[in-house]
Amino acid sequence: MAASPKDPSQLNEVDISRLERSLRKPRALLSIFLSMTVTLMTVMALVPLFSVIFMLFYRGASKLTFENFTALPPTAFEEGGGFGNALVGTIVMVGIAGLISVPFGIMAAIFLSELGPNSKTAKVVRFCAKVLSGFPSILAGVFTYGAVVLVTGGFSAYAGGVALSILMLPVVMLTAEEAIRMVPRRMKEASIGMGATQTQTLWYVTLPTALPGILTGVMLSVARAAGETAPLLFTALFSNYWLINDSNELQLNDATASMAVLIYNFSNSFVDNQKEMAWSASLVLVLGVLVTNLIGKSLSRGGPTR
Amino acid sequence: MDQHKKSPISRPPTSLEINTDLAFRYTCLGFAWLTIAVMCYIVFEISWKAGPAIQEYGLGFLSTQTWDPNTKEYGILPEIWGTLYSSAIALLIGSLFGVSVAVFLSEGYLGNFVFSILKIFGVQFHPFWGKLPSASETALKNLVELLAAIPSVVYGLWGIFVVIPMMRDSCNWLYENMGWFPLFGTRFQGPGMLPASFVLAIMILPTISAISRDALVAVPPKLREASYGLGATRWETILSVILPTASGGIFGGIVLAFGRALGETMALAMLVGNVNTIKVSLFSPANTLAALLANNFSEAGSDEMKVGVLMYAGMVLMAITLGVNVIGALILQRATAGVKGLN
């Protein structure tokens, strides 16, 4: 062992063998035991993930047919059927939510990161966004029920979209703020130095550079919104029909189907066909959500060039 | 901010550009204010719609146990109990596993594991392998975070068809042999507190592990080195140096996860049984505030009192979750500031 050459007499007072790792010592054994416990617990923590994915493929994939994507949900006594209208409904409602929350979130993020990052307003806004991001999704539904459904007098795709947009807003805003912050100062200074106004700098320099990061936030929020069920239960409710009716009118003012609510409704069904439908719909929903999530995360990995 | 106006190099901005600039900046400011407004409007709308029910039932609403639309008697004590109880159990399981995962991810276990396997196969050190530990750690971290991406309704479905059948035999064995113990006091019939809390624990695990990992990684390496230098084993270092230093962040993460668990709806609505009882037993069906709202709102129609009662319940849920979330955020803020000061 390394020893200080100056004063060898002191070496004898420290028993160096005590510091060596020996498998006979309780402290080393305890350390190994705890390490194994932690490893085991980490493995166990991943079991549910694999179990969910395995069950989705096991019960969902075998019954998944092309008809599922094009047909209407089956009634209790019907065979076959699908979740075509629910898929369309989910996409439309997430689209409405995105149309509201993405511009809103990015504009607020521009204020937070560029215009007044240390102002009092920014601090309050950031606090509100953080509170909103921990907001239970069901309360977004409760709010929308009071503010939209009761006012317009019925369940609608718009109400569903508004409820989802409340949940998407903080995700978009906080990730966009982070992304805009990551844009190097020098690029902005160069632009300002060329005589550009702050808005021009933002449009032509900052936002294009921050785009991957902003898209990450948008994708993550879309993935979150697509899987939300609770706020849709009483804002969009559910419908067994297509969004476009027979006379080719878009019925956004009526109750609208969504994948998540379909899974919820069919999960407690007593008919096997509907249970299988719930599993197939879950498989499609989870794959969609996971792919969106992974795309979002891979986008941010590139990051802005420095 | 005004510098570019005073010293233009290429060309001064035209008045149109200046006006667009101003307009755009005020629009952004407006949207920022709108965020605050939305937040306030949500709180106001829910409390205002709850007004009639608050006047009618008052504080007794929180302490009565009946929920009977026919006699118009409403009370949410069982739901409050169910919400807190299920979240507490979930938190117990979730934080145990979540902190373990965080320790595993932050202490370089996976890297050591990969390297020891490579050593067994006699693989020479190569620049490519050198990147493996951190890459595999990131992969594992993303894998754990995927748990959060699965929609809660899918967890509910999985709970109904996998967790409940899996639990049935062992839970009934516990009831038959240890039924005198209050936690196992009722027969396990299917939906109930335990499967709901179990699934809830899985759902909050990513939150806890992600925040705890951030807190653990932020511990200054000098502390760890000093502890190793004194001859401490790896776990003596973790238990007596690293965890206490990161405890603020970990605690904040746990509180935030608690807030999330309180508001979680679908998995609970599908698994908890929706029965308004107050029981200590883990196997008995129960109800939570969020599940109550999910099950009753679509039938409320325009009956002002029914809507009001549900809004009142929503307001209680909002008060609890907002309180917990704000506390969690404050703890996290203070914790990260404290660790920064150490550097």
XYZ file of C-alpha atoms in Angstrom:
649
model
C 0.000 0.000 0.000
C 1.087 3.534 -0.539
C 2.678 4.983 2.557
C 4.180 8.315 3.366
C 7.958 7.836 3.238
C 8.696 10.699 5.612
C 7.478 9.177 8.811
C 7.359 5.391 8.702
C 6.731 5.075 12.436
C 3.181 6.357 12.055
C 2.406 3.554 9.652
C 2.304 1.048 12.459
C -0.465 2.911 14.232
C -2.863 2.487 11.327
C -3.749 -1.077 10.646
C -3.927 -0.996 6.883
C -5.395 -4.470 6.663
C -8.524 -3.078 8.281
C -9.089 -0.929 5.247
C -8.830 -3.790 2.804
C -11.969 -5.235 1.339
C -12.532 -8.683 2.737
C -15.540 -10.869 2.159
C -15.435 -11.980 5.803
C -16.248 -8.531 7.135
C -19.863 -7.711 7.873
C -19.604 -4.225 6.369
C -18.401 -5.584 3.044
C -21.075 -8.261 3.111
C -23.746 -5.693 3.918
C -22.550 -3.590 1.025
C -22.729 -6.518 -1.377
C -26.134 -7.515 -0.036
C -27.535 -4.006 -0.504
C -26.053 -3.787 -3.991
C -27.771 -6.999 -4.934
C -31.035 -5.804 -3.407
C -30.941 -2.593 -5.398
C -30.141 -4.456 -8.618
C -32.976 -6.859 -7.970
C -35.408 -4.036 -7.234
C -34.462 -2.237 -10.425
C -35.100 -5.397 -12.404
C -38.413 -5.833 -10.607
C -39.381 -2.261 -11.381
C -39.139 -3.061 -15.073
C -41.269 -6.208 -14.835
C -44.587 -4.298 -15.102
C -43.419 -2.533 -18.263
C -42.575 -5.809 -19.964
C -45.675 -7.445 -18.567
C -47.904 -4.692 -19.985
C -46.220 -4.814 -23.371
C -46.266 -8.607 -23.462
C -49.964 -8.710 -22.564
C -50.764 -6.079 -25.188
C -49.151 -8.154 -27.909
C -50.428 -11.447 -26.520
C -54.059 -10.408 -26.251
C -54.208 -7.496 -28.645
C -52.126 -8.426 -31.650
C -53.822 -11.706 -32.522
C -57.202 -10.014 -32.866
C -55.892 -6.965 -34.636
C -57.211 -6.833 -38.166
C -57.477 -4.249 -40.882
C -61.200 -4.077 -40.185
C -60.413 -2.677 -36.745
C -59.174 0.537 -38.274
C -62.075 1.065 -40.634
C -65.154 -0.152 -38.764
C -67.364 1.298 -36.050
C -67.329 -0.119 -32.505
C -69.372 -3.302 -32.131
C -72.527 -3.424 -30.067
C -72.907 -6.159 -27.497
C -74.379 -8.709 -29.893
C -72.208 -7.931 -32.889
C -69.123 -9.745 -34.082
C -66.146 -7.975 -35.605
C -66.210 -4.213 -35.619
C -63.383 -1.839 -34.884
C -62.333 1.461 -33.449
C -61.997 3.584 -36.580
C -64.109 6.450 -35.297
C -62.273 6.460 -31.963
C -58.921 6.717 -33.730
C -60.169 9.623 -35.840
C -61.733 11.236 -32.775
C -58.509 11.019 -30.771
C -56.477 12.513 -33.630
C -59.003 15.324 -34.154
C -59.218 16.207 -30.458
C -55.462 16.100 -29.934
C -55.215 18.260 -33.074
C -57.637 20.825 -31.635
C -55.744 20.773 -28.349
C -52.461 21.253 -30.214
C -53.849 24.172 -32.211
C -54.689 25.907 -28.932
C -51.754 24.953 -26.757
C -48.775 24.986 -29.150
C -48.931 28.653 -30.260
C -49.992 29.673 -26.753
C -47.205 27.711 -25.120
C -44.480 28.837 -27.524
C -45.462 32.520 -27.283
C -45.447 32.360 -23.497
C -42.140 30.468 -23.633
C -40.636 33.237 -25.780
C -41.615 35.704 -23.097
C -40.189 33.489 -20.353
C -36.852 32.900 -22.045
C -36.190 36.024 -24.115
C -38.257 39.042 -23.187
C -38.281 39.003 -19.422
C -36.613 35.909 -18.001
C -36.091 37.409 -14.571
C -39.172 39.593 -14.322
C -41.790 39.055 -11.653
C -44.330 38.135 -14.298
C -42.037 35.380 -15.559
C -41.646 33.966 -12.077
C -45.393 33.858 -11.532
C -45.977 32.392 -15.003
C -43.363 29.694 -14.428
C -44.940 28.866 -11.092
C -48.385 28.644 -12.712
C -47.022 26.375 -15.455
C -45.425 24.092 -12.877
C -48.630 23.932 -10.870
C -50.583 23.222 -14.068
C -48.201 20.417 -15.004
C -48.961 18.691 -11.718
C -52.665 19.396 -12.136
C -54.779 16.215 -12.012
C -56.144 15.544 -15.477
C -59.636 14.946 -14.129
C -59.748 18.535 -12.829
C -59.030 19.811 -16.334
C -62.140 17.894 -17.302
C -64.139 19.271 -14.390
C -63.131 22.800 -15.350
C -63.964 22.282 -19.020
C -67.303 20.770 -18.068
C -68.165 23.946 -16.181
C -66.618 26.390 -18.622
C -67.454 24.816 -22.005
C -69.923 21.933 -21.798
C -72.445 23.717 -19.562
C -72.116 26.936 -21.595
C -72.421 25.426 -25.070
C -75.006 22.967 -23.844
C -73.484 19.662 -24.866
C -70.554 17.314 -25.126
C -68.357 18.108 -28.087
C -64.991 17.501 -29.683
C -64.158 21.146 -28.961
C -64.686 20.642 -25.246
C -62.462 17.564 -25.357
C -59.823 19.559 -27.187
C -59.945 22.393 -24.653
C -59.568 19.952 -21.768
C -56.579 18.300 -23.423
C -54.998 21.647 -24.268
C -54.896 22.561 -20.567
C -52.829 19.435 -19.979
C -50.564 20.037 -22.988
C -49.901 23.703 -22.290
C -47.379 23.422 -19.418
C -45.397 20.660 -21.166
C -45.091 22.695 -24.362
C -44.297 25.889 -22.480
C -41.633 24.572 -20.131
C -39.770 22.487 -22.743
C -39.936 25.312 -25.299
C -38.534 27.722 -22.711
C -35.664 25.342 -22.038
C -35.039 24.866 -25.769
C -34.981 28.613 -26.499
C -32.646 29.156 -23.575
C -30.181 26.648 -25.059
C -29.731 28.763 -28.207
C -26.242 30.310 -27.958
C -26.179 33.981 -27.078
C -23.683 34.760 -29.807
C -26.093 33.838 -32.570
C -28.674 36.247 -31.231
C -26.074 38.949 -30.698
C -24.824 38.513 -34.265
C -28.341 38.932 -35.546
C -29.009 41.993 -33.409
C -25.637 43.340 -34.525
C -26.742 43.094 -38.142
C -29.525 45.511 -37.287
C -32.355 43.000 -36.953
C -35.149 43.724 -34.516
C -35.765 41.347 -31.656
C -38.727 39.844 -33.453
C -36.700 39.200 -36.597
C -33.966 37.630 -34.512
C -36.536 35.384 -32.898
C -38.170 34.345 -36.161
C -35.088 33.846 -38.304
C -32.432 32.812 -35.796
C -33.658 31.735 -32.381
C -36.788 29.744 -33.184
C -35.293 27.750 -36.103
C -32.325 26.837 -33.914
C -34.551 25.863 -31.017
C -36.988 23.981 -33.258
C -35.857 20.419 -32.374
C -36.234 21.158 -28.681
C -39.616 22.785 -29.162
C -40.795 19.848 -31.267
C -39.697 17.518 -28.481
C -42.042 19.300 -26.091
C -44.858 19.224 -28.642
C -44.404 15.503 -29.270
C -44.241 14.696 -25.567
C -47.385 16.695 -24.904
C -49.179 15.032 -27.832
C -48.196 11.637 -26.437
C -49.527 12.650 -23.055
C -52.785 14.025 -24.415
C -53.488 11.042 -26.670
C -53.564 8.699 -23.704
C -55.669 10.882 -21.427
C -59.042 9.476 -20.560
C -60.369 11.180 -17.469
C -61.004 14.660 -18.922
C -62.650 13.180 -22.017
C -65.175 11.142 -20.049
C -67.405 14.121 -19.582
C -66.258 16.623 -22.170
C -66.322 14.536 -25.347
C -68.133 11.543 -23.855
C -68.269 8.803 -26.504
C -70.064 8.141 -29.722
C -70.675 5.064 -31.810
C -70.665 7.001 -35.055
C -68.196 8.727 -37.325
C -67.303 12.373 -36.953
C -68.591 12.996 -40.473
C -72.268 12.151 -40.783
C -74.108 10.812 -43.819
C -74.588 14.219 -45.394
C -70.845 14.862 -45.168
C -70.991 17.409 -42.355
C -68.260 17.506 -39.767
C -69.921 17.058 -36.393
C -67.464 18.616 -33.977
C -70.344 19.822 -31.815
C -71.459 16.327 -30.922
C -70.147 13.746 -28.543
C -66.956 12.315 -29.985
C -65.317 8.928 -29.625
C -61.730 8.499 -28.468
C -59.431 5.524 -28.101
C -58.925 5.958 -24.374
C -62.637 6.186 -23.567
C -63.306 3.207 -25.815
C -60.794 1.152 -23.830
C -62.407 2.284 -20.576
C -65.930 1.492 -21.771
C -65.039 -1.922 -23.150
C -62.736 -2.975 -20.310
C -65.685 -3.832 -18.072
C -67.758 -5.315 -20.845
C -69.237 -8.769 -20.377
C -68.880 -9.533 -24.097
C -65.633 -11.196 -25.144
C -65.553 -9.437 -28.485
C -65.570 -6.039 -26.803
C -62.882 -7.085 -24.315
C -60.655 -8.177 -27.184
C -61.410 -4.862 -28.858
C -60.209 -3.052 -25.737
C -56.903 -4.942 -25.893
C -56.421 -4.288 -29.600
C -57.221 -0.602 -29.115
C -54.756 -0.474 -26.191
C -52.041 -1.978 -28.358
C -52.610 0.627 -31.065
C -52.801 3.449 -28.513
C -49.680 2.379 -26.597
C -47.656 1.877 -29.770
C -48.750 5.304 -30.989
C -47.908 6.948 -27.682
C -44.553 5.190 -27.305
C -43.493 5.987 -30.876
C -44.465 9.647 -30.450
C -42.557 9.696 -27.178
C -39.429 8.147 -28.669
C -39.498 10.484 -31.680
C -39.823 13.411 -29.301
C -36.901 12.268 -27.186
C -34.673 11.495 -30.169
C -35.334 14.971 -31.582
C -33.883 16.677 -28.541
C -30.749 14.528 -28.630
C -29.446 16.435 -31.668
C -29.884 19.693 -29.808
C -28.972 23.122 -31.087
C -25.525 23.592 -32.598
C -23.176 25.601 -30.495
C -32.364 46.053 -25.727
C -32.430 49.387 -27.499
C -28.830 49.231 -28.615
C -29.627 48.128 -32.152
C -31.718 51.224 -32.686
C -28.922 53.535 -31.664
C -26.103 51.928 -33.591
C -27.425 50.294 -36.759
C -24.706 48.750 -38.887
C -26.380 47.446 -42.001
C -29.691 49.326 -42.108
C -31.936 50.833 -39.516
C -35.173 48.956 -39.012
C -38.092 50.580 -40.757
C -40.974 51.872 -38.670
C -43.054 48.911 -39.841
C -40.437 46.538 -38.455
C -40.291 48.421 -35.192
C -44.054 48.292 -34.851
C -44.190 44.578 -35.657
C -41.483 44.061 -33.090
C -43.459 45.906 -30.431
C -46.689 44.164 -31.357
C -45.042 40.743 -31.234
C -43.444 41.440 -27.892
C -46.694 42.596 -26.374
C -48.446 39.535 -27.807
C -45.925 37.311 -26.060
C -46.391 39.235 -22.841
C -50.132 38.850 -23.288
C -49.871 35.089 -23.643
C -47.689 34.933 -20.560
C -50.345 36.813 -18.613
C -52.982 34.567 -20.144
C -51.289 31.578 -18.478
C -51.832 33.211 -15.110
C -55.372 34.079 -16.136
C -56.122 30.493 -17.176
C -54.800 29.223 -13.861
C -56.935 31.698 -11.913
C -59.965 31.024 -14.107
C -59.726 27.283 -13.462
C -59.629 27.816 -9.701
C -62.412 30.408 -9.891
C -64.676 28.372 -12.182
C -64.499 25.230 -10.044
C -65.052 27.114 -6.777
C -67.843 29.243 -8.241
C -69.763 26.297 -9.657
C -69.335 24.587 -6.297
C -70.956 27.595 -4.584
C -74.556 26.315 -4.346
C -73.383 22.993 -2.918
C -71.114 24.710 -0.395
C -74.065 26.777 0.820
C -76.314 23.742 0.974
C -74.025 21.217 2.612
C -71.309 23.307 4.185
C -68.401 21.654 5.906
C -70.534 18.640 6.852
C -69.970 17.532 3.257
C -66.436 16.597 4.217
C -67.397 14.503 7.224
C -70.502 12.568 6.179
C -70.386 9.165 4.588
C -73.564 8.845 2.549
C -73.771 9.440 -1.168
C -77.387 9.095 -2.152
C -78.744 11.022 -5.141
C -82.307 9.915 -4.300
C -82.445 11.581 -0.902
C -79.964 14.246 -2.029
C -77.621 13.435 0.819
C -74.019 13.820 -0.130
C -70.774 13.343 1.766
C -67.281 12.542 0.610
C -65.487 11.286 3.716
C -65.003 7.765 2.256
C -63.565 9.270 -0.909
C -61.141 11.496 0.979
C -60.056 8.501 3.039
C -59.708 6.313 -0.063
C -57.717 8.960 -1.915
C -55.252 9.480 0.916
C -54.999 5.803 1.846
C -54.411 4.506 -1.685
C -51.869 7.243 -2.382
C -50.049 6.539 0.873
C -49.708 2.818 0.113
C -48.663 3.572 -3.451
C -46.110 6.041 -2.146
C -44.693 3.465 0.247
C -44.139 0.906 -2.523
C -43.274 3.445 -5.194
C -40.668 5.361 -3.233
C -38.927 2.187 -2.053
C -38.525 1.003 -5.638
C -38.086 4.460 -7.117
C -35.194 5.397 -4.831
C -33.606 1.992 -5.436
C -33.758 2.532 -9.180
C -32.322 6.018 -8.731
C -29.412 4.685 -6.656
C -28.822 1.920 -9.178
C -28.756 4.413 -12.039
C -26.611 7.036 -10.345
C -23.957 4.853 -8.710
C -22.629 3.308 -11.896
C -23.854 -0.193 -11.176
C -24.832 -0.890 -14.736
C -21.431 0.199 -16.015
C -19.663 -2.107 -13.578
C -21.999 -4.893 -14.520
C -21.349 -4.488 -18.232
C -17.606 -4.293 -17.670
C -17.469 -7.363 -15.450
C -19.354 -9.340 -18.076
C -16.955 -8.126 -20.737
C -14.064 -9.207 -18.536
C -15.506 -12.703 -18.265
C -15.528 -12.970 -22.033
C -12.005 -11.580 -22.143
C -12.901 -8.594 -24.284
C -10.063 -6.113 -24.521
C -10.721 -2.509 -23.594
C -11.698 -0.637 -26.677
C -12.844 2.982 -27.128
C -16.194 1.685 -28.269
C -16.784 -0.363 -25.124
C -15.827 2.589 -22.997
C -19.040 4.286 -24.050
C -21.214 1.316 -23.226
C -21.803 1.922 -19.489
C -23.174 5.415 -19.883
C -25.147 4.411 -22.967
C -26.714 1.460 -21.200
C -27.512 3.631 -18.211
C -29.309 6.134 -20.437
C -31.175 3.280 -22.073
C -32.298 1.936 -18.705
C -33.312 5.410 -17.575
C -35.424 5.844 -20.711
C -36.903 2.403 -20.170
C -38.030 3.365 -16.669
C -39.437 6.602 -18.026
C -41.444 4.672 -20.593
C -43.481 3.443 -17.636
C -44.808 6.986 -17.390
C -45.714 7.113 -21.072
C -48.177 4.233 -20.938
C -51.687 5.711 -20.642
C -53.317 5.124 -17.303
C -56.377 3.534 -18.899
C -54.092 0.809 -20.268
C -52.702 0.265 -16.775
C -56.292 -0.075 -15.623
C -56.994 -2.709 -18.262
C -53.774 -4.519 -17.359
C -54.728 -4.338 -13.696
C -58.124 -5.893 -14.321
C -56.822 -8.772 -16.393
C -53.364 -9.385 -14.922
C -52.894 -7.921 -11.442
C -56.226 -8.900 -9.898
C -56.134 -12.579 -11.012
C -52.473 -12.736 -9.967
C -53.234 -11.392 -6.492
C -56.403 -13.340 -5.833
C -54.982 -16.583 -4.438
C -52.283 -15.156 -2.214
C -54.599 -12.468 -0.867
C -57.311 -14.948 0.013
C -54.697 -17.144 1.664
C -53.663 -14.140 3.760
C -57.291 -13.459 4.664
C -57.963 -17.037 5.694
C -54.828 -17.428 7.756
C -54.209 -13.938 9.064
C -57.673 -12.446 8.963
C -57.284 -11.144 12.514
C -54.773 -8.609 11.229
C -56.671 -5.428 10.295
C -54.888 -4.998 6.953
C -56.105 -8.399 5.760
C -59.548 -8.145 7.337
C -61.786 -8.780 4.334
C -62.033 -11.266 1.529
C -60.384 -10.247 -1.728
C -63.114 -10.126 -4.301
C -61.400 -8.402 -7.179
C -61.365 -4.644 -7.444
C -60.039 -3.159 -4.231
C -57.517 -1.019 -2.480
C -54.458 -3.251 -2.965
C -54.545 -3.744 -6.760
C -55.352 -0.049 -7.198
C -52.470 1.076 -4.983
C -50.134 -1.418 -6.627
C -50.837 -0.052 -10.100
C -50.675 3.480 -8.712
C -47.212 2.700 -7.333
C -46.043 1.616 -10.781
C -47.390 4.831 -12.249
C -45.577 7.129 -9.818
C -42.316 5.166 -9.827
C -40.867 7.002 -12.879
C -41.532 10.389 -11.267
C -39.748 9.413 -8.066
C -36.833 7.718 -9.784
C -36.260 10.548 -12.267
C -36.287 13.316 -9.647
C -34.258 11.260 -7.142
C -31.702 10.411 -9.796
C -31.275 14.095 -10.619
C -30.780 14.813 -6.929
C -28.260 11.975 -6.514
C -26.281 12.936 -9.609
C -26.113 16.513 -8.331
C -24.253 15.439 -5.166
C -20.727 16.862 -5.511
C -18.238 14.067 -6.389
C -15.830 15.414 -3.753
C -18.106 14.180 -0.966
C -18.129 10.680 -2.411
C -14.355 10.658 -2.909
C -13.769 11.894 0.618
C -15.938 9.135 2.005
C -14.162 6.444 -0.022
C -10.875 7.975 1.052
C -11.774 7.394 4.690
C -12.225 3.730 3.922
C -16.013 3.583 3.785
C -17.628 0.869 1.716
C -19.851 1.768 -1.185
C -23.027 1.441 0.850
C -21.661 3.230 3.885
C -20.995 6.103 1.499
C -24.445 5.919 -0.031
C -26.317 5.640 3.252
C -24.400 8.126 5.347
C -23.176 10.675 2.806
C -24.962 10.623 -0.524
C -28.563 9.941 0.480
C -28.552 12.563 3.280
C -27.086 15.156 0.908
C -29.664 14.389 -1.757
C -32.491 13.875 0.727
C -34.084 17.249 -0.005
C -34.415 16.494 -3.693
C -35.594 12.950 -3.070
C -38.176 14.155 -0.569
C -39.400 16.798 -2.998
C -39.783 14.143 -5.686
C -41.744 11.934 -3.336
C -44.094 14.789 -2.433
C -44.630 15.585 -6.129
C -45.348 11.909 -6.776
C -47.827 12.020 -3.892
C -49.597 14.892 -5.617
C -49.702 12.895 -8.834
C -51.037 9.829 -7.068
C -53.822 11.845 -5.419
C -55.119 13.071 -8.761
C -54.691 9.877 -10.741
C -58.062 8.835 -12.066
C -58.490 6.085 -14.603
C -56.478 3.258 -13.087
C -58.274 3.862 -9.794
C -61.710 4.198 -11.319
C -61.178 0.821 -12.953
C -59.520 -0.982 -10.039
C -60.633 0.484 -6.739
C -64.158 -0.884 -6.776
C -66.136 2.358 -6.366
C -67.766 1.433 -3.079
C -68.203 4.164 -0.487
C -66.796 2.480 2.581
C -64.076 3.331 5.035
C -62.076 0.212 5.816
C -58.492 -0.341 6.832
C -58.374 -3.664 5.012
C -56.238 -3.696 1.883
C -58.558 -6.121 0.138
C -61.814 -4.233 0.520
C -63.201 -2.122 -2.319
C -63.108 1.631 -1.766
C -63.476 4.857 -3.708
C -61.425 7.948 -4.442
C -62.339 11.540 -5.208
C -61.048 11.342 -8.776
C -62.863 8.072 -9.447
C -66.050 9.533 -7.994
C -65.836 12.468 -10.393
C -65.055 10.223 -13.361
C -68.024 7.989 -12.682
C -70.640 10.621 -11.930
C -69.999 13.665 -14.059
C -71.364 12.508 -17.387
C -74.739 11.802 -15.771
C -74.968 15.083 -13.903
C -76.657 16.830 -16.840
C -77.726 20.376 -16.094
C -78.958 19.580 -12.580
C -77.315 22.516 -10.855
C -77.138 20.902 -7.430
C -75.689 17.630 -8.698
C -73.088 19.519 -10.706
C -72.452 21.697 -7.678
C -71.886 18.707 -5.414
C -69.434 17.205 -7.887
C -67.709 20.562 -8.307
C -67.424 20.740 -4.522
C -65.746 17.328 -4.525
C -63.512 18.550 -7.360
C -62.663 21.635 -5.330
C -61.616 19.490 -2.372
C -59.432 17.394 -4.685
C -57.993 20.572 -6.190
C -57.211 21.993 -2.768
C -55.439 18.814 -1.659
C -53.416 18.318 -4.853
C -52.530 21.994 -5.284
C -51.357 22.133 -1.680
C -49.228 18.997 -2.045
C -47.818 20.084 -5.411
C -46.885 23.545 -4.197
C -45.157 22.079 -1.139
C -43.294 19.596 -3.358
C -42.178 22.299 -5.784
C -40.993 24.513 -2.912
C -39.018 21.653 -1.321
C -37.397 20.860 -4.668
C -36.510 24.501 -5.228
C -34.874 24.779 -1.829
C -33.136 21.402 -2.177
C -31.499 22.202 -5.501
C -30.379 25.574 -4.161
C -28.795 23.849 -1.146
C -26.808 21.400 -3.267
C -25.583 24.194 -5.492
C -24.256 25.997 -2.437
C -22.040 23.024 -1.614
C -20.080 23.213 -4.833
